[in-house]
Amino acid sequence: MEPVKKAILLSGGIDSICLAYHLKPDIAYTIDYGQVPAEREIYVSNFICQKIGIKHKVITVDCQNLGSGTLANSNNLKISPSEEWWPFRNQLLITLASMQGIKDSISELYLASVKSDGFHRDGTKNFYKLSNELVSYQEGGIQILCPTLEYFSHELVTKFNVPFELLSIAHSCHISNISCGKCSGCLKQLRVRHEINMK
C-alpha cells in the first residue's frame, strides 16, 4: 500500500499557517491566481515552510480578469456576499492544486476554512464534501479535506499550540502586499491577535 502523501493550500494567513504547523504535510502549495497580495502571500508561505521544514511550491496561473472585488482590484458583482468575493475561487484553487498534486503523487489535499467563513458557500462543510466527492472520483483519487471548519481562527491557534513567531508574519490583507489595516482580512487578523493576546 502506498504511503499517504499530504499537501496543503497555504496562503500565508493565520488559518492556513495554523493548519500547516499542526499537520506538517509533505508539501505546501501557494497559488498566484492573479490576486493583488500574491507577492506577500508567497513570501510568507515560503518563510513558514522553511520554519516548519516542509517543501513549498508556487503555482502561477493568472486569472485576474475573471476575478471580482478587492482581491482583484475591481468592482464587486451584484451577487457578491462580501467585498473580497471572487467567483468560484476555492473551486479554482482546489482544481489547480490537485492538478499539481497528481504530478507530486499526493493522496490528500488540506484546506483551512473556519466557522466565520461559512457565509461564503465555498467555506461550508457541504462545499468541501462535494469537492471531495468530485476530486476523489477522478484519476488519482485525491481526498479533499478541511478539518478546521468547526473552529474559529483564535481557537485554531490554541488547539494547535501555534507559536506566535509564526503568526506574527501572517498576511491577510486583500488589497495590498503591505497590510492596509482596514480591509476585512486585516480586521480579522487584528481581531484574532486581540483574542489570543498577541501584542
Coordinates of C-alpha atoms in Angstrom, one line a residue:
M1 CA 0.0 0.0 0.0
E2 CA 1.3 3.4 -1.0
P3 CA 2.1 5.8 1.9
V4 CA -0.2 8.8 2.4
K5 CA 1.3 11.9 1.0
K6 CA -0.2 15.1 2.3
A7 CA -0.3 18.6 0.8
I8 CA -1.9 21.8 2.0
L9 CA -3.0 25.0 0.3
L10 CA -1.0 27.7 2.2
S11 CA -2.0 31.3 1.7
G12 CA 0.1 32.8 4.4
G13 CA -3.0 33.8 6.5
I14 CA -3.5 32.7 10.1
D15 CA -5.8 29.8 9.4
S16 CA -3.6 28.1 6.9
I17 CA -0.5 28.7 9.0
C18 CA -2.1 27.0 11.9
L19 CA -3.1 24.0 9.9
A20 CA 0.3 23.7 8.3
Y21 CA 2.0 23.9 11.7
H22 CA -0.3 21.2 13.0
L23 CA -0.2 18.8 10.0
K24 CA 3.4 19.4 8.9
P25 CA 2.4 17.9 5.5
D26 CA 4.9 16.8 2.8
I27 CA 4.3 19.8 0.7
A28 CA 2.6 23.2 0.6
Y29 CA 1.1 24.9 -2.4
T30 CA 0.7 28.7 -2.7
I31 CA -1.2 29.8 -5.7
D32 CA -0.7 33.1 -7.5
Y33 CA -4.0 33.2 -9.4
G34 CA -3.8 37.0 -10.0
Q35 CA -4.8 38.2 -6.6
V36 CA -3.3 41.6 -5.6
P37 CA -1.4 40.4 -2.5
A38 CA 0.1 37.4 -4.2
E39 CA 3.7 38.5 -3.7
R40 CA 3.4 38.8 0.0
E41 CA 1.4 35.6 0.3
I42 CA 4.2 33.7 -1.4
Y43 CA 6.9 35.3 0.7
V44 CA 5.1 34.5 4.0
S45 CA 4.2 30.9 2.9
N46 CA 7.8 30.3 1.9
F47 CA 9.0 31.6 5.3
I48 CA 6.6 29.3 7.1
C49 CA 7.6 26.2 5.1
Q50 CA 11.3 26.9 5.9
K51 CA 10.5 27.2 9.6
I52 CA 8.5 24.0 9.9
G53 CA 10.6 22.1 7.4
I54 CA 8.3 21.3 4.5
K55 CA 8.6 21.6 0.8
H56 CA 7.0 24.7 -0.8
K57 CA 5.8 25.1 -4.4
V58 CA 4.3 28.1 -6.1
I59 CA 1.6 27.6 -8.8
T60 CA 1.1 30.6 -11.1
V61 CA -2.0 30.9 -13.2
D62 CA -3.2 34.5 -13.9
C63 CA -7.0 34.6 -13.6
Q64 CA -7.2 38.2 -12.5
N65 CA -9.5 39.1 -15.4
L66 CA -12.0 36.6 -14.1
G67 CA -11.9 37.9 -10.5
S68 CA -14.0 40.5 -8.7
G69 CA -13.8 42.5 -5.6
T70 CA -10.8 43.8 -3.6
L71 CA -8.6 40.7 -4.3
A72 CA -8.9 41.5 -8.0
N73 CA -8.9 45.3 -7.6
S74 CA -12.2 45.5 -9.4
N75 CA -15.9 46.2 -8.6
N76 CA -17.9 43.6 -6.8
L77 CA -20.5 41.6 -8.7
K78 CA -24.2 42.1 -7.7
I79 CA -24.4 38.6 -6.2
S80 CA -21.2 39.1 -4.1
P81 CA -21.7 38.2 -0.4
S82 CA -18.6 40.3 0.6
E83 CA -16.1 42.8 -0.7
E84 CA -13.4 40.2 -1.3
W85 CA -15.6 37.6 -3.0
W86 CA -14.1 36.0 -6.2
P87 CA -16.5 33.7 -8.0
F88 CA -15.5 30.0 -7.7
R89 CA -12.2 30.9 -6.1
N90 CA -11.9 27.9 -3.8
Q91 CA -13.1 25.6 -6.5
L92 CA -10.4 27.0 -8.8
L93 CA -7.7 26.7 -6.1
I94 CA -8.6 23.1 -5.4
T95 CA -8.5 22.3 -9.0
L96 CA -5.1 23.9 -9.6
A97 CA -3.6 22.3 -6.5
S98 CA -5.0 18.9 -7.5
M99 CA -3.5 19.2 -10.9
Q100 CA -0.1 19.8 -9.4
G101 CA -0.8 17.2 -6.7
I102 CA -1.3 14.5 -9.3
K103 CA 2.3 15.2 -10.5
D104 CA 3.5 15.1 -7.0
S105 CA 1.6 11.9 -6.2
I106 CA -0.3 13.4 -3.2
S107 CA -3.0 11.4 -1.5
E108 CA -4.7 14.2 0.5
L109 CA -5.1 17.9 -0.1
Y110 CA -5.9 20.0 3.0
L111 CA -7.5 23.5 3.2
A112 CA -8.2 25.7 6.1
S113 CA -11.7 27.3 6.3
V114 CA -13.1 28.3 9.7
K115 CA -16.6 28.9 11.2
S116 CA -16.5 32.6 10.2
D117 CA -16.0 31.6 6.5
G118 CA -19.5 30.0 6.4
F119 CA -21.2 33.0 4.9
H120 CA -19.4 32.0 1.6
R121 CA -20.8 28.8 0.1
D122 CA -17.2 27.8 -0.6
G123 CA -16.4 28.0 3.0
T124 CA -19.0 25.5 4.2
K125 CA -19.0 21.8 5.1
N126 CA -21.2 20.9 2.2
F127 CA -18.8 22.6 -0.3
Y128 CA -15.9 20.6 1.0
K129 CA -18.0 17.4 1.0
L130 CA -19.0 17.9 -2.7
S131 CA -15.4 18.9 -3.6
N132 CA -14.0 15.8 -2.1
E133 CA -16.6 13.6 -3.9
L134 CA -15.7 15.2 -7.2
V135 CA -11.9 15.2 -7.0
S136 CA -11.6 11.8 -5.3
Y137 CA -13.9 10.3 -8.0
Q138 CA -11.3 11.3 -10.7
E139 CA -8.0 9.8 -11.6
G140 CA -5.6 9.9 -8.7
G141 CA -8.3 9.7 -6.0
I142 CA -7.0 12.7 -4.1
Q143 CA -9.0 13.4 -0.9
I144 CA -10.0 17.0 -0.3
L145 CA -10.0 17.7 3.5
C146 CA -10.9 20.7 5.7
P147 CA -10.5 19.7 9.3
T148 CA -10.8 23.3 10.6
L149 CA -14.5 24.0 9.8
E150 CA -15.7 23.6 13.4
Y151 CA -13.4 26.2 14.8
F152 CA -12.8 30.0 14.8
S153 CA -9.3 31.2 13.9
H154 CA -8.3 32.0 17.5
E155 CA -9.4 28.5 18.6
L156 CA -7.1 27.0 16.0
V157 CA -4.1 28.9 17.5
T158 CA -4.9 27.4 20.9
K159 CA -5.8 24.0 19.7
F160 CA -2.7 23.5 17.7
N161 CA -0.4 25.5 20.1
V162 CA 1.0 27.6 17.2
P163 CA 4.0 29.7 18.1
F164 CA 3.4 33.5 17.9
E165 CA 6.6 33.7 15.9
L166 CA 4.9 32.1 13.0
L167 CA 1.6 34.0 13.4
S168 CA 3.4 37.4 13.6
I169 CA 4.3 37.2 9.9
A170 CA 0.8 36.2 8.7
H171 CA -0.7 38.3 5.9
S172 CA -4.4 38.5 5.3
C173 CA -4.7 41.8 3.5
H174 CA -7.0 41.7 0.4
I175 CA -5.8 44.9 -1.3
S176 CA -2.1 45.2 -0.8
N177 CA 1.3 43.4 -0.2
I178 CA 1.6 45.7 2.8
S179 CA -1.2 45.4 5.3
C180 CA -3.7 48.2 4.9
G181 CA -5.3 47.7 8.4
K182 CA -8.7 48.5 7.0
C183 CA -10.0 45.7 4.8
S184 CA -11.9 42.7 6.2
G185 CA -8.8 40.5 6.0
C186 CA -6.7 42.9 8.1
L187 CA -9.6 43.5 10.5
K188 CA -10.0 39.7 11.0
Q189 CA -6.3 39.4 11.7
L190 CA -6.3 42.3 14.2
R191 CA -9.3 40.6 16.0
V192 CA -7.6 37.3 16.2
R193 CA -4.4 38.9 17.6
H194 CA -6.6 40.5 20.3
E195 CA -8.4 37.3 21.1
I196 CA -5.1 35.4 21.6
N197 CA -3.5 38.3 23.5
M198 CA -0.8 38.7 20.8
K199 CA 0.9 42.1 21.0

